[in-house]
Amino acid sequence: MAKNGTQGEDYATPLRRLLLAVVVLCLLSLFFIWRIDSPRVERFRAAVIDTVIPSFDWAMAPVTATVNIARDFRSYQRIYEQNQELRRELRQMASWKEAALQLEQENAKLRDLNNVRLDPRLTYITGVVLADSGSPFRQSLLINVGSRDGIVDGWATMDGTGLVGRISGVGANTSRVIMLTDATSRIPATIQPSGQRALIVGDNTSAPPIDFLENPDQVRPGDRIVTSGDGDVFPPGLLIGQVAQDPGGRLRTRLAADYERLEFLRVLRDHGARRVSNPSALILPETPVGTADAAAAEPEQ
């Protein structure tokens, strides 16, 4: 067995040496032929190239595919970088769009404030809403104008369309606004075109009910509601909203003011309003001082 293994190795070694010698001889012959500068050899080389090279397409396919993959990867990398850059630009544009929309809304609201037609005797000051303390039990706002701006308790506040509420509490730099929807709000109103007098009663909902109507049969949904000026609570003619009817058949107020987006409020300076210094004067007629003293001094019969 050992002898057969040795003979096998002896046959393999000469064959490898012979194959190596043949390969080296062929390479040397090819090298020398390629170095010979002769027209015949040149034609021979051209014939060899035309014959051999086309048949090597299968061998070049992996190389070509690898080059294409590398080229595609570089293209993908450039596209990815461009995509990331576009995403950054889109995020910036989204923030710019949001800022532009906010500015557009503020501009529209300010234009609405300028377009509201008011009594020529009324002047106004516009304030920014600082906080909303809306709750199930209280509906109020805080604005950034106060006593330094001449704000007085009881003055009406409006947005760009309709009445929002009244001033109730004035500080040096801020004021509290009680909205029409607050449960403590009672606004004397006139319903047009019938001219019916009513009271808009806040109940902490977005549609305050209409109470104390003189003749409800003359009122229809869609009728216009404005302040009546009764009791000198508000100047007359300020738009409140329109008449609406709930599923239960009760008449309510569809407010004209946009309570969902209150950012600016116009405070109406009602310099012509009567100040109430004696609350009893709202019920009892005022008695001259001399008459009151004479009545007090008159002896009992």
PDB file of C-alpha atoms in Angstrom:
ATOM      1  CA  MET A   1       0.000   0.000   0.000  1.00  0.00           C
ATOM      2  CA  ALA A   2       2.873   2.306   0.811  1.00  0.00           C
ATOM      3  CA  LYS A   3       4.489   1.542  -2.491  1.00  0.00           C
ATOM      4  CA  ASN A   4       1.360   2.390  -4.456  1.00  0.00           C
ATOM      5  CA  GLY A   5       1.075   5.740  -2.630  1.00  0.00           C
ATOM      6  CA  THR A   6       4.692   6.600  -3.468  1.00  0.00           C
ATOM      7  CA  GLN A   7       4.214   5.764  -7.132  1.00  0.00           C
ATOM      8  CA  GLY A   8       1.094   7.954  -7.251  1.00  0.00           C
ATOM      9  CA  GLU A   9       3.046  10.876  -5.876  1.00  0.00           C
ATOM     10  CA  ASP A  10       5.888  10.284  -8.337  1.00  0.00           C
ATOM     11  CA  TYR A  11       3.440  10.515 -11.281  1.00  0.00           C
ATOM     12  CA  ALA A  12       1.766  13.707 -10.057  1.00  0.00           C
ATOM     13  CA  THR A  13       4.906  15.724  -9.478  1.00  0.00           C
ATOM     14  CA  PRO A  14       6.349  15.413 -13.033  1.00  0.00           C
ATOM     15  CA  LEU A  15       2.963  16.228 -14.484  1.00  0.00           C
ATOM     16  CA  ARG A  16       2.681  19.425 -12.439  1.00  0.00           C
ATOM     17  CA  ARG A  17       6.180  20.422 -13.437  1.00  0.00           C
ATOM     18  CA  LEU A  18       5.432  19.736 -17.087  1.00  0.00           C
ATOM     19  CA  LEU A  19       2.214  21.767 -16.958  1.00  0.00           C
ATOM     20  CA  LEU A  20       4.007  24.639 -15.300  1.00  0.00           C
ATOM     21  CA  ALA A  21       6.746  24.558 -17.929  1.00  0.00           C
ATOM     22  CA  VAL A  22       4.173  24.599 -20.739  1.00  0.00           C
ATOM     23  CA  VAL A  23       2.347  27.574 -19.195  1.00  0.00           C
ATOM     24  CA  VAL A  24       5.592  29.500 -18.729  1.00  0.00           C
ATOM     25  CA  LEU A  25       6.642  28.699 -22.310  1.00  0.00           C
ATOM     26  CA  CYS A  26       3.305  29.901 -23.662  1.00  0.00           C
ATOM     27  CA  LEU A  27       3.474  33.121 -21.670  1.00  0.00           C
ATOM     28  CA  LEU A  28       7.021  33.780 -22.798  1.00  0.00           C
ATOM     29  CA  SER A  29       6.058  33.081 -26.420  1.00  0.00           C
ATOM     30  CA  LEU A  30       3.062  35.409 -26.113  1.00  0.00           C
ATOM     31  CA  PHE A  31       5.264  38.079 -24.574  1.00  0.00           C
ATOM     32  CA  PHE A  32       7.857  37.865 -27.299  1.00  0.00           C
ATOM     33  CA  ILE A  33       5.254  37.774 -30.050  1.00  0.00           C
ATOM     34  CA  TRP A  34       3.563  40.857 -28.578  1.00  0.00           C
ATOM     35  CA  ARG A  35       6.879  42.682 -28.485  1.00  0.00           C
ATOM     36  CA  ILE A  36       7.779  42.002 -32.143  1.00  0.00           C
ATOM     37  CA  ASP A  37       7.197  45.068 -34.329  1.00  0.00           C
ATOM     38  CA  SER A  38       6.199  43.524 -37.671  1.00  0.00           C
ATOM     39  CA  PRO A  39       3.120  43.928 -39.924  1.00  0.00           C
ATOM     40  CA  ARG A  40       2.537  40.196 -40.007  1.00  0.00           C
ATOM     41  CA  VAL A  41       2.781  39.882 -36.260  1.00  0.00           C
ATOM     42  CA  GLU A  42       0.474  42.895 -35.926  1.00  0.00           C
ATOM     43  CA  ARG A  43      -2.133  41.211 -38.117  1.00  0.00           C
ATOM     44  CA  PHE A  44      -1.699  38.026 -36.095  1.00  0.00           C
ATOM     45  CA  ARG A  45      -2.206  39.932 -32.862  1.00  0.00           C
ATOM     46  CA  ALA A  46      -5.337  41.605 -34.248  1.00  0.00           C
ATOM     47  CA  ALA A  47      -6.733  38.239 -35.342  1.00  0.00           C
ATOM     48  CA  VAL A  48      -6.044  36.771 -31.894  1.00  0.00           C
ATOM     49  CA  ILE A  49      -7.736  39.701 -30.167  1.00  0.00           C
ATOM     50  CA  ASP A  50     -10.787  39.551 -32.441  1.00  0.00           C
ATOM     51  CA  THR A  51     -11.087  35.833 -31.793  1.00  0.00           C
ATOM     52  CA  VAL A  52     -10.427  35.709 -28.049  1.00  0.00           C
ATOM     53  CA  ILE A  53     -11.791  38.937 -26.578  1.00  0.00           C
ATOM     54  CA  PRO A  54     -15.514  38.548 -27.587  1.00  0.00           C
ATOM     55  CA  SER A  55     -15.584  35.155 -25.996  1.00  0.00           C
ATOM     56  CA  PHE A  56     -14.558  36.720 -22.655  1.00  0.00           C
ATOM     57  CA  ASP A  57     -17.812  38.641 -22.221  1.00  0.00           C
ATOM     58  CA  TRP A  58     -19.008  36.088 -19.699  1.00  0.00           C
ATOM     59  CA  ALA A  59     -15.828  36.637 -17.706  1.00  0.00           C
ATOM     60  CA  MET A  60     -16.254  40.424 -17.774  1.00  0.00           C
ATOM     61  CA  ALA A  61     -19.935  40.258 -16.689  1.00  0.00           C
ATOM     62  CA  PRO A  62     -19.173  40.026 -12.937  1.00  0.00           C
ATOM     63  CA  VAL A  63     -16.704  42.892 -13.220  1.00  0.00           C
ATOM     64  CA  THR A  64     -19.240  45.013 -15.127  1.00  0.00           C
ATOM     65  CA  ALA A  65     -21.955  44.177 -12.600  1.00  0.00           C
ATOM     66  CA  THR A  66     -19.655  45.106  -9.705  1.00  0.00           C
ATOM     67  CA  VAL A  67     -18.810  48.443 -11.343  1.00  0.00           C
ATOM     68  CA  ASN A  68     -22.515  49.119 -11.950  1.00  0.00           C
ATOM     69  CA  ILE A  69     -23.334  48.254  -8.329  1.00  0.00           C
ATOM     70  CA  ALA A  70     -20.639  50.606  -7.081  1.00  0.00           C
ATOM     71  CA  ARG A  71     -21.902  53.342  -9.407  1.00  0.00           C
ATOM     72  CA  ASP A  72     -25.506  52.766  -8.291  1.00  0.00           C
ATOM     73  CA  PHE A  73     -24.450  52.870  -4.642  1.00  0.00           C
ATOM     74  CA  ARG A  74     -22.776  56.236  -5.147  1.00  0.00           C
ATOM     75  CA  SER A  75     -25.891  57.490  -6.922  1.00  0.00           C
ATOM     76  CA  TYR A  76     -28.071  56.180  -4.083  1.00  0.00           C
ATOM     77  CA  GLN A  77     -25.830  57.897  -1.563  1.00  0.00           C
ATOM     78  CA  ARG A  78     -26.164  61.202  -3.407  1.00  0.00           C
ATOM     79  CA  ILE A  79     -29.948  60.738  -3.645  1.00  0.00           C
ATOM     80  CA  TYR A  80     -30.125  59.967   0.080  1.00  0.00           C
ATOM     81  CA  GLU A  81     -28.170  63.114   0.930  1.00  0.00           C
ATOM     82  CA  GLN A  82     -30.418  65.163  -1.346  1.00  0.00           C
ATOM     83  CA  ASN A  83     -33.482  63.584   0.273  1.00  0.00           C
ATOM     84  CA  GLN A  84     -32.237  64.495   3.744  1.00  0.00           C
ATOM     85  CA  GLU A  85     -31.561  68.045   2.595  1.00  0.00           C
ATOM     86  CA  LEU A  86     -35.052  68.277   1.093  1.00  0.00           C
ATOM     87  CA  ARG A  87     -36.551  66.972   4.343  1.00  0.00           C
ATOM     88  CA  ARG A  88     -34.725  69.677   6.298  1.00  0.00           C
ATOM     89  CA  GLU A  89     -35.950  72.304   3.868  1.00  0.00           C
ATOM     90  CA  LEU A  90     -39.516  70.954   4.120  1.00  0.00           C
ATOM     91  CA  ARG A  91     -39.377  71.165   7.919  1.00  0.00           C
ATOM     92  CA  GLN A  92     -38.177  74.747   7.667  1.00  0.00           C
ATOM     93  CA  MET A  93     -40.878  75.529   5.123  1.00  0.00           C
ATOM     94  CA  ALA A  94     -43.506  73.932   7.392  1.00  0.00           C
ATOM     95  CA  SER A  95     -42.438  76.190  10.268  1.00  0.00           C
ATOM     96  CA  TRP A  96     -42.444  79.208   7.940  1.00  0.00           C
ATOM     97  CA  LYS A  97     -45.901  78.189   6.678  1.00  0.00           C
ATOM     98  CA  GLU A  98     -47.214  77.928  10.233  1.00  0.00           C
ATOM     99  CA  ALA A  99     -45.797  81.344  11.085  1.00  0.00           C
ATOM    100  CA  ALA A 100     -47.290  82.786   7.891  1.00  0.00           C
ATOM    101  CA  LEU A 101     -50.708  81.288   8.675  1.00  0.00           C
ATOM    102  CA  GLN A 102     -50.625  82.714  12.196  1.00  0.00           C
ATOM    103  CA  LEU A 103     -49.669  86.117  10.861  1.00  0.00           C
ATOM    104  CA  GLU A 104     -52.396  85.871   8.223  1.00  0.00           C
ATOM    105  CA  GLN A 105     -54.999  85.003  10.868  1.00  0.00           C
ATOM    106  CA  GLU A 106     -53.854  87.820  13.127  1.00  0.00           C
ATOM    107  CA  ASN A 107     -53.895  90.218  10.183  1.00  0.00           C
ATOM    108  CA  ALA A 108     -57.414  89.098   9.197  1.00  0.00           C
ATOM    109  CA  LYS A 109     -58.675  89.539  12.745  1.00  0.00           C
ATOM    110  CA  LEU A 110     -57.120  92.984  12.991  1.00  0.00           C
ATOM    111  CA  ARG A 111     -58.707  93.899   9.635  1.00  0.00           C
ATOM    112  CA  ASP A 112     -62.034  92.665  10.961  1.00  0.00           C
ATOM    113  CA  LEU A 113     -61.621  94.845  14.012  1.00  0.00           C
ATOM    114  CA  ASN A 114     -61.022  97.836  11.774  1.00  0.00           C
ATOM    115  CA  ASN A 115     -64.052  97.041   9.604  1.00  0.00           C
ATOM    116  CA  VAL A 116     -66.616  96.885  12.438  1.00  0.00           C
ATOM    117  CA  ARG A 117     -68.934  99.886  12.266  1.00  0.00           C
ATOM    118  CA  LEU A 118     -69.445 101.444  15.680  1.00  0.00           C
ATOM    119  CA  ASP A 119     -71.254 104.419  17.100  1.00  0.00           C
ATOM    120  CA  PRO A 120     -69.195 107.527  16.266  1.00  0.00           C
ATOM    121  CA  ARG A 121     -69.323 108.492  19.948  1.00  0.00           C
ATOM    122  CA  LEU A 122     -67.467 105.290  20.854  1.00  0.00           C
ATOM    123  CA  THR A 123     -63.715 104.979  20.820  1.00  0.00           C
ATOM    124  CA  TYR A 124     -61.832 101.765  21.452  1.00  0.00           C
ATOM    125  CA  ILE A 125     -58.538 100.168  22.364  1.00  0.00           C
ATOM    126  CA  THR A 126     -57.418  96.752  21.165  1.00  0.00           C
ATOM    127  CA  GLY A 127     -55.908  94.278  23.615  1.00  0.00           C
ATOM    128  CA  VAL A 128     -54.320  90.852  23.291  1.00  0.00           C
ATOM    129  CA  VAL A 129     -55.882  87.880  25.067  1.00  0.00           C
ATOM    130  CA  LEU A 130     -53.370  86.612  27.616  1.00  0.00           C
ATOM    131  CA  ALA A 131     -55.242  83.729  29.244  1.00  0.00           C
ATOM    132  CA  ASP A 132     -58.522  81.876  29.106  1.00  0.00           C
ATOM    133  CA  SER A 133     -59.928  80.735  32.424  1.00  0.00           C
ATOM    134  CA  GLY A 134     -62.879  78.927  30.914  1.00  0.00           C
ATOM    135  CA  SER A 135     -64.355  76.248  33.163  1.00  0.00           C
ATOM    136  CA  PRO A 136     -67.733  74.592  33.738  1.00  0.00           C
ATOM    137  CA  PHE A 137     -68.481  77.337  36.267  1.00  0.00           C
ATOM    138  CA  ARG A 138     -66.766  80.419  34.880  1.00  0.00           C
ATOM    139  CA  GLN A 139     -66.174  81.858  31.415  1.00  0.00           C
ATOM    140  CA  SER A 140     -63.670  84.710  31.442  1.00  0.00           C
ATOM    141  CA  LEU A 141     -60.583  86.087  29.712  1.00  0.00           C
ATOM    142  CA  LEU A 142     -57.561  88.135  30.676  1.00  0.00           C
ATOM    143  CA  ILE A 143     -56.370  90.914  28.325  1.00  0.00           C
ATOM    144  CA  ASN A 144     -53.251  93.067  28.435  1.00  0.00           C
ATOM    145  CA  VAL A 145     -54.875  96.485  28.886  1.00  0.00           C
ATOM    146  CA  GLY A 146     -55.829  97.987  32.231  1.00  0.00           C
ATOM    147  CA  SER A 147     -56.232 101.159  34.230  1.00  0.00           C
ATOM    148  CA  ARG A 148     -53.104 102.693  32.706  1.00  0.00           C
ATOM    149  CA  ASP A 149     -54.992 102.581  29.385  1.00  0.00           C
ATOM    150  CA  GLY A 150     -58.111 104.109  30.916  1.00  0.00           C
ATOM    151  CA  ILE A 151     -60.117 100.877  31.079  1.00  0.00           C
ATOM    152  CA  VAL A 152     -63.231 101.054  33.263  1.00  0.00           C
ATOM    153  CA  ASP A 153     -65.410  98.291  34.706  1.00  0.00           C
ATOM    154  CA  GLY A 154     -68.469  97.508  32.617  1.00  0.00           C
ATOM    155  CA  TRP A 155     -67.119  98.465  29.197  1.00  0.00           C
ATOM    156  CA  ALA A 156     -68.041  96.160  26.330  1.00  0.00           C
ATOM    157  CA  THR A 157     -65.510  93.991  24.492  1.00  0.00           C
ATOM    158  CA  MET A 158     -65.794  92.702  20.907  1.00  0.00           C
ATOM    159  CA  ASP A 159     -63.803  90.598  18.512  1.00  0.00           C
ATOM    160  CA  GLY A 160     -63.813  91.306  14.790  1.00  0.00           C
ATOM    161  CA  THR A 161     -67.498  90.439  14.436  1.00  0.00           C
ATOM    162  CA  GLY A 162     -69.614  90.446  17.559  1.00  0.00           C
ATOM    163  CA  LEU A 163     -69.891  91.123  21.262  1.00  0.00           C
ATOM    164  CA  VAL A 164     -67.737  88.964  23.527  1.00  0.00           C
ATOM    165  CA  GLY A 165     -68.441  90.272  27.037  1.00  0.00           C
ATOM    166  CA  ARG A 166     -67.778  93.076  29.476  1.00  0.00           C
ATOM    167  CA  ILE A 167     -64.909  94.247  31.645  1.00  0.00           C
ATOM    168  CA  SER A 168     -65.230  92.941  35.196  1.00  0.00           C
ATOM    169  CA  GLY A 169     -62.106  93.706  37.170  1.00  0.00           C
ATOM    170  CA  VAL A 170     -59.365  96.136  36.155  1.00  0.00           C
ATOM    171  CA  GLY A 171     -55.717  96.007  37.152  1.00  0.00           C
ATOM    172  CA  ALA A 172     -52.882  98.352  36.293  1.00  0.00           C
ATOM    173  CA  ASN A 173     -51.796  96.361  33.235  1.00  0.00           C
ATOM    174  CA  THR A 174     -54.518  93.733  32.752  1.00  0.00           C
ATOM    175  CA  SER A 175     -58.297  93.420  32.818  1.00  0.00           C
ATOM    176  CA  ARG A 176     -60.734  90.584  33.310  1.00  0.00           C
ATOM    177  CA  VAL A 177     -63.451  90.017  30.697  1.00  0.00           C
ATOM    178  CA  ILE A 178     -66.622  88.160  31.653  1.00  0.00           C
ATOM    179  CA  MET A 179     -67.937  86.525  28.493  1.00  0.00           C
ATOM    180  CA  LEU A 180     -71.562  86.351  27.394  1.00  0.00           C
ATOM    181  CA  THR A 181     -71.529  82.619  28.049  1.00  0.00           C
ATOM    182  CA  ASP A 182     -70.767  83.032  31.766  1.00  0.00           C
ATOM    183  CA  ALA A 183     -73.559  82.110  34.168  1.00  0.00           C
ATOM    184  CA  THR A 184     -73.461  85.605  35.704  1.00  0.00           C
ATOM    185  CA  SER A 185     -73.979  87.358  32.354  1.00  0.00           C
ATOM    186  CA  ARG A 186     -77.329  89.026  31.609  1.00  0.00           C
ATOM    187  CA  ILE A 187     -77.451  91.140  28.442  1.00  0.00           C
ATOM    188  CA  PRO A 188     -80.518  93.214  27.441  1.00  0.00           C
ATOM    189  CA  ALA A 189     -81.045  92.667  23.723  1.00  0.00           C
ATOM    190  CA  THR A 190     -83.297  93.535  20.817  1.00  0.00           C
ATOM    191  CA  ILE A 191     -84.272  90.968  18.201  1.00  0.00           C
ATOM    192  CA  GLN A 192     -84.536  92.320  14.692  1.00  0.00           C
ATOM    193  CA  PRO A 193     -86.591  92.836  12.595  1.00  0.00           C
ATOM    194  CA  SER A 194     -89.479  92.270  15.025  1.00  0.00           C
ATOM    195  CA  GLY A 195     -88.018  94.630  17.653  1.00  0.00           C
ATOM    196  CA  GLN A 196     -88.772  92.207  20.478  1.00  0.00           C
ATOM    197  CA  ARG A 197     -86.910  92.876  23.733  1.00  0.00           C
ATOM    198  CA  ALA A 198     -85.258  89.955  25.492  1.00  0.00           C
ATOM    199  CA  LEU A 199     -82.497  88.977  27.866  1.00  0.00           C
ATOM    200  CA  ILE A 200     -79.486  86.887  26.772  1.00  0.00           C
ATOM    201  CA  VAL A 201     -78.746  84.712  29.790  1.00  0.00           C
ATOM    202  CA  GLY A 202     -75.374  82.972  30.063  1.00  0.00           C
ATOM    203  CA  ASP A 203     -75.449  79.324  31.145  1.00  0.00           C
ATOM    204  CA  ASN A 204     -71.818  78.282  30.539  1.00  0.00           C
ATOM    205  CA  THR A 205     -72.686  76.875  27.106  1.00  0.00           C
ATOM    206  CA  SER A 206     -71.687  78.145  23.684  1.00  0.00           C
ATOM    207  CA  ALA A 207     -75.333  79.055  22.871  1.00  0.00           C
ATOM    208  CA  PRO A 208     -76.889  81.145  25.671  1.00  0.00           C
ATOM    209  CA  PRO A 209     -80.688  80.913  25.944  1.00  0.00           C
ATOM    210  CA  ILE A 210     -83.046  83.812  25.170  1.00  0.00           C
ATOM    211  CA  ASP A 211     -85.354  84.622  28.071  1.00  0.00           C
ATOM    212  CA  PHE A 212     -88.127  87.120  28.902  1.00  0.00           C
ATOM    213  CA  LEU A 213     -89.327  87.527  25.330  1.00  0.00           C
ATOM    214  CA  GLU A 214     -92.325  89.814  24.972  1.00  0.00           C
ATOM    215  CA  ASN A 215     -93.882  87.790  22.153  1.00  0.00           C
ATOM    216  CA  PRO A 216     -91.999  84.611  21.170  1.00  0.00           C
ATOM    217  CA  ASP A 217     -94.321  84.021  18.211  1.00  0.00           C
ATOM    218  CA  GLN A 218     -92.762  86.969  16.383  1.00  0.00           C
ATOM    219  CA  VAL A 219     -89.233  85.582  16.673  1.00  0.00           C
ATOM    220  CA  ARG A 220     -87.817  83.217  14.063  1.00  0.00           C
ATOM    221  CA  PRO A 221     -84.499  81.313  13.876  1.00  0.00           C
ATOM    222  CA  GLY A 222     -81.984  83.418  11.980  1.00  0.00           C
ATOM    223  CA  ASP A 223     -83.229  86.762  13.343  1.00  0.00           C
ATOM    224  CA  ARG A 224     -80.500  89.214  14.243  1.00  0.00           C
ATOM    225  CA  ILE A 225     -79.765  89.936  17.921  1.00  0.00           C
ATOM    226  CA  VAL A 226     -78.203  93.256  18.998  1.00  0.00           C
ATOM    227  CA  THR A 227     -77.773  95.014  22.311  1.00  0.00           C
ATOM    228  CA  SER A 228     -80.728  97.192  23.280  1.00  0.00           C
ATOM    229  CA  GLY A 229     -78.882  99.648  25.525  1.00  0.00           C
ATOM    230  CA  ASP A 230     -81.420  99.157  28.329  1.00  0.00           C
ATOM    231  CA  GLY A 231     -80.048  99.922  31.769  1.00  0.00           C
ATOM    232  CA  ASP A 232     -76.937 101.504  30.243  1.00  0.00           C
ATOM    233  CA  VAL A 233     -75.217  98.120  30.466  1.00  0.00           C
ATOM    234  CA  PHE A 234     -73.972  98.231  26.874  1.00  0.00           C
ATOM    235  CA  PRO A 235     -74.189 100.746  24.037  1.00  0.00           C
ATOM    236  CA  PRO A 236     -77.152  99.941  21.758  1.00  0.00           C
ATOM    237  CA  GLY A 237     -76.733  98.271  18.388  1.00  0.00           C
ATOM    238  CA  LEU A 238     -73.773  95.975  19.135  1.00  0.00           C
ATOM    239  CA  LEU A 239     -74.114  92.666  17.295  1.00  0.00           C
ATOM    240  CA  ILE A 240     -74.579  89.635  19.564  1.00  0.00           C
ATOM    241  CA  GLY A 241     -75.574  86.931  17.096  1.00  0.00           C
ATOM    242  CA  GLN A 242     -78.586  85.197  15.607  1.00  0.00           C
ATOM    243  CA  VAL A 243     -81.589  83.351  16.967  1.00  0.00           C
ATOM    244  CA  ALA A 244     -81.323  79.551  16.939  1.00  0.00           C
ATOM    245  CA  GLN A 245     -83.526  76.778  18.249  1.00  0.00           C
ATOM    246  CA  ASP A 246     -82.293  73.727  20.133  1.00  0.00           C
ATOM    247  CA  PRO A 247     -83.818  70.229  19.757  1.00  0.00           C
ATOM    248  CA  GLY A 248     -86.029  70.911  22.773  1.00  0.00           C
ATOM    249  CA  GLY A 249     -87.580  73.912  21.063  1.00  0.00           C
ATOM    250  CA  ARG A 250     -85.928  76.534  23.290  1.00  0.00           C
ATOM    251  CA  LEU A 251     -84.666  79.684  21.623  1.00  0.00           C
ATOM    252  CA  ARG A 252     -80.945  80.204  21.972  1.00  0.00           C
ATOM    253  CA  THR A 253     -78.259  82.541  20.651  1.00  0.00           C
ATOM    254  CA  ARG A 254     -75.804  81.604  17.934  1.00  0.00           C
ATOM    255  CA  LEU A 255     -73.025  83.993  18.924  1.00  0.00           C
ATOM    256  CA  ALA A 256     -71.381  86.051  16.177  1.00  0.00           C
ATOM    257  CA  ALA A 257     -68.036  86.188  17.980  1.00  0.00           C
ATOM    258  CA  ASP A 258     -65.603  83.349  17.298  1.00  0.00           C
ATOM    259  CA  TYR A 259     -65.062  82.064  20.828  1.00  0.00           C
ATOM    260  CA  GLU A 260     -62.760  79.277  19.623  1.00  0.00           C
ATOM    261  CA  ARG A 261     -60.076  81.703  18.372  1.00  0.00           C
ATOM    262  CA  LEU A 262     -60.111  84.797  20.569  1.00  0.00           C
ATOM    263  CA  GLU A 263     -56.707  86.442  20.233  1.00  0.00           C
ATOM    264  CA  PHE A 264     -57.558  90.138  20.074  1.00  0.00           C
ATOM    265  CA  LEU A 265     -60.385  92.025  21.771  1.00  0.00           C
ATOM    266  CA  ARG A 266     -61.606  95.548  21.181  1.00  0.00           C
ATOM    267  CA  VAL A 267     -62.609  97.372  24.368  1.00  0.00           C
ATOM    268  CA  LEU A 268     -65.208 100.052  23.630  1.00  0.00           C
ATOM    269  CA  ARG A 269     -64.675 103.307  25.516  1.00  0.00           C
ATOM    270  CA  ASP A 270     -68.266 104.320  26.204  1.00  0.00           C
ATOM    271  CA  HIS A 271     -67.675 107.837  27.518  1.00  0.00           C
ATOM    272  CA  GLY A 272     -71.371 108.644  27.223  1.00  0.00           C
ATOM    273  CA  ALA A 273     -72.539 105.854  29.521  1.00  0.00           C
ATOM    274  CA  ARG A 274     -74.185 106.852  32.760  1.00  0.00           C
ATOM    275  CA  ARG A 275     -72.232 105.841  35.849  1.00  0.00           C
ATOM    276  CA  VAL A 276     -74.260 104.185  38.598  1.00  0.00           C
ATOM    277  CA  SER A 277     -73.047 105.527  41.916  1.00  0.00           C
ATOM    278  CA  ASN A 278     -76.148 104.623  43.909  1.00  0.00           C
ATOM    279  CA  PRO A 279     -77.418 101.079  43.209  1.00  0.00           C
ATOM    280  CA  SER A 280     -80.856 101.887  44.654  1.00  0.00           C
ATOM    281  CA  ALA A 281     -81.353 104.484  41.937  1.00  0.00           C
ATOM    282  CA  LEU A 282     -81.916 101.633  39.484  1.00  0.00           C
ATOM    283  CA  ILE A 283     -85.139 100.755  41.339  1.00  0.00           C
ATOM    284  CA  LEU A 284     -86.307 103.844  43.225  1.00  0.00           C
ATOM    285  CA  PRO A 285     -86.631 107.284  41.649  1.00  0.00           C
ATOM    286  CA  GLU A 286     -84.071 109.804  42.780  1.00  0.00           C
ATOM    287  CA  THR A 287     -85.397 112.309  45.349  1.00  0.00           C
ATOM    288  CA  PRO A 288     -83.975 115.836  45.522  1.00  0.00           C
ATOM    289  CA  VAL A 289     -81.982 116.500  48.652  1.00  0.00           C
ATOM    290  CA  GLY A 290     -84.230 119.383  49.827  1.00  0.00           C
ATOM    291  CA  THR A 291     -87.401 117.367  49.409  1.00  0.00           C
ATOM    292  CA  ALA A 292     -85.919 114.435  51.264  1.00  0.00           C
ATOM    293  CA  ASP A 293     -84.838 116.674  54.174  1.00  0.00           C
ATOM    294  CA  ALA A 294     -88.274 118.345  54.322  1.00  0.00           C
ATOM    295  CA  ALA A 295     -89.980 114.954  54.385  1.00  0.00           C
ATOM    296  CA  ALA A 296     -87.727 113.805  57.158  1.00  0.00           C
ATOM    297  CA  ALA A 297     -88.291 116.984  59.171  1.00  0.00           C
ATOM    298  CA  GLU A 298     -92.105 116.933  58.771  1.00  0.00           C
ATOM    299  CA  PRO A 299     -93.701 116.025  62.122  1.00  0.00           C
ATOM    300  CA  GLU A 300     -95.883 113.015  62.334  1.00  0.00           C
ATOM    301  CA  GLN A 301     -99.638 113.642  62.316  1.00  0.00           C
TER     302      GLN A 301
END
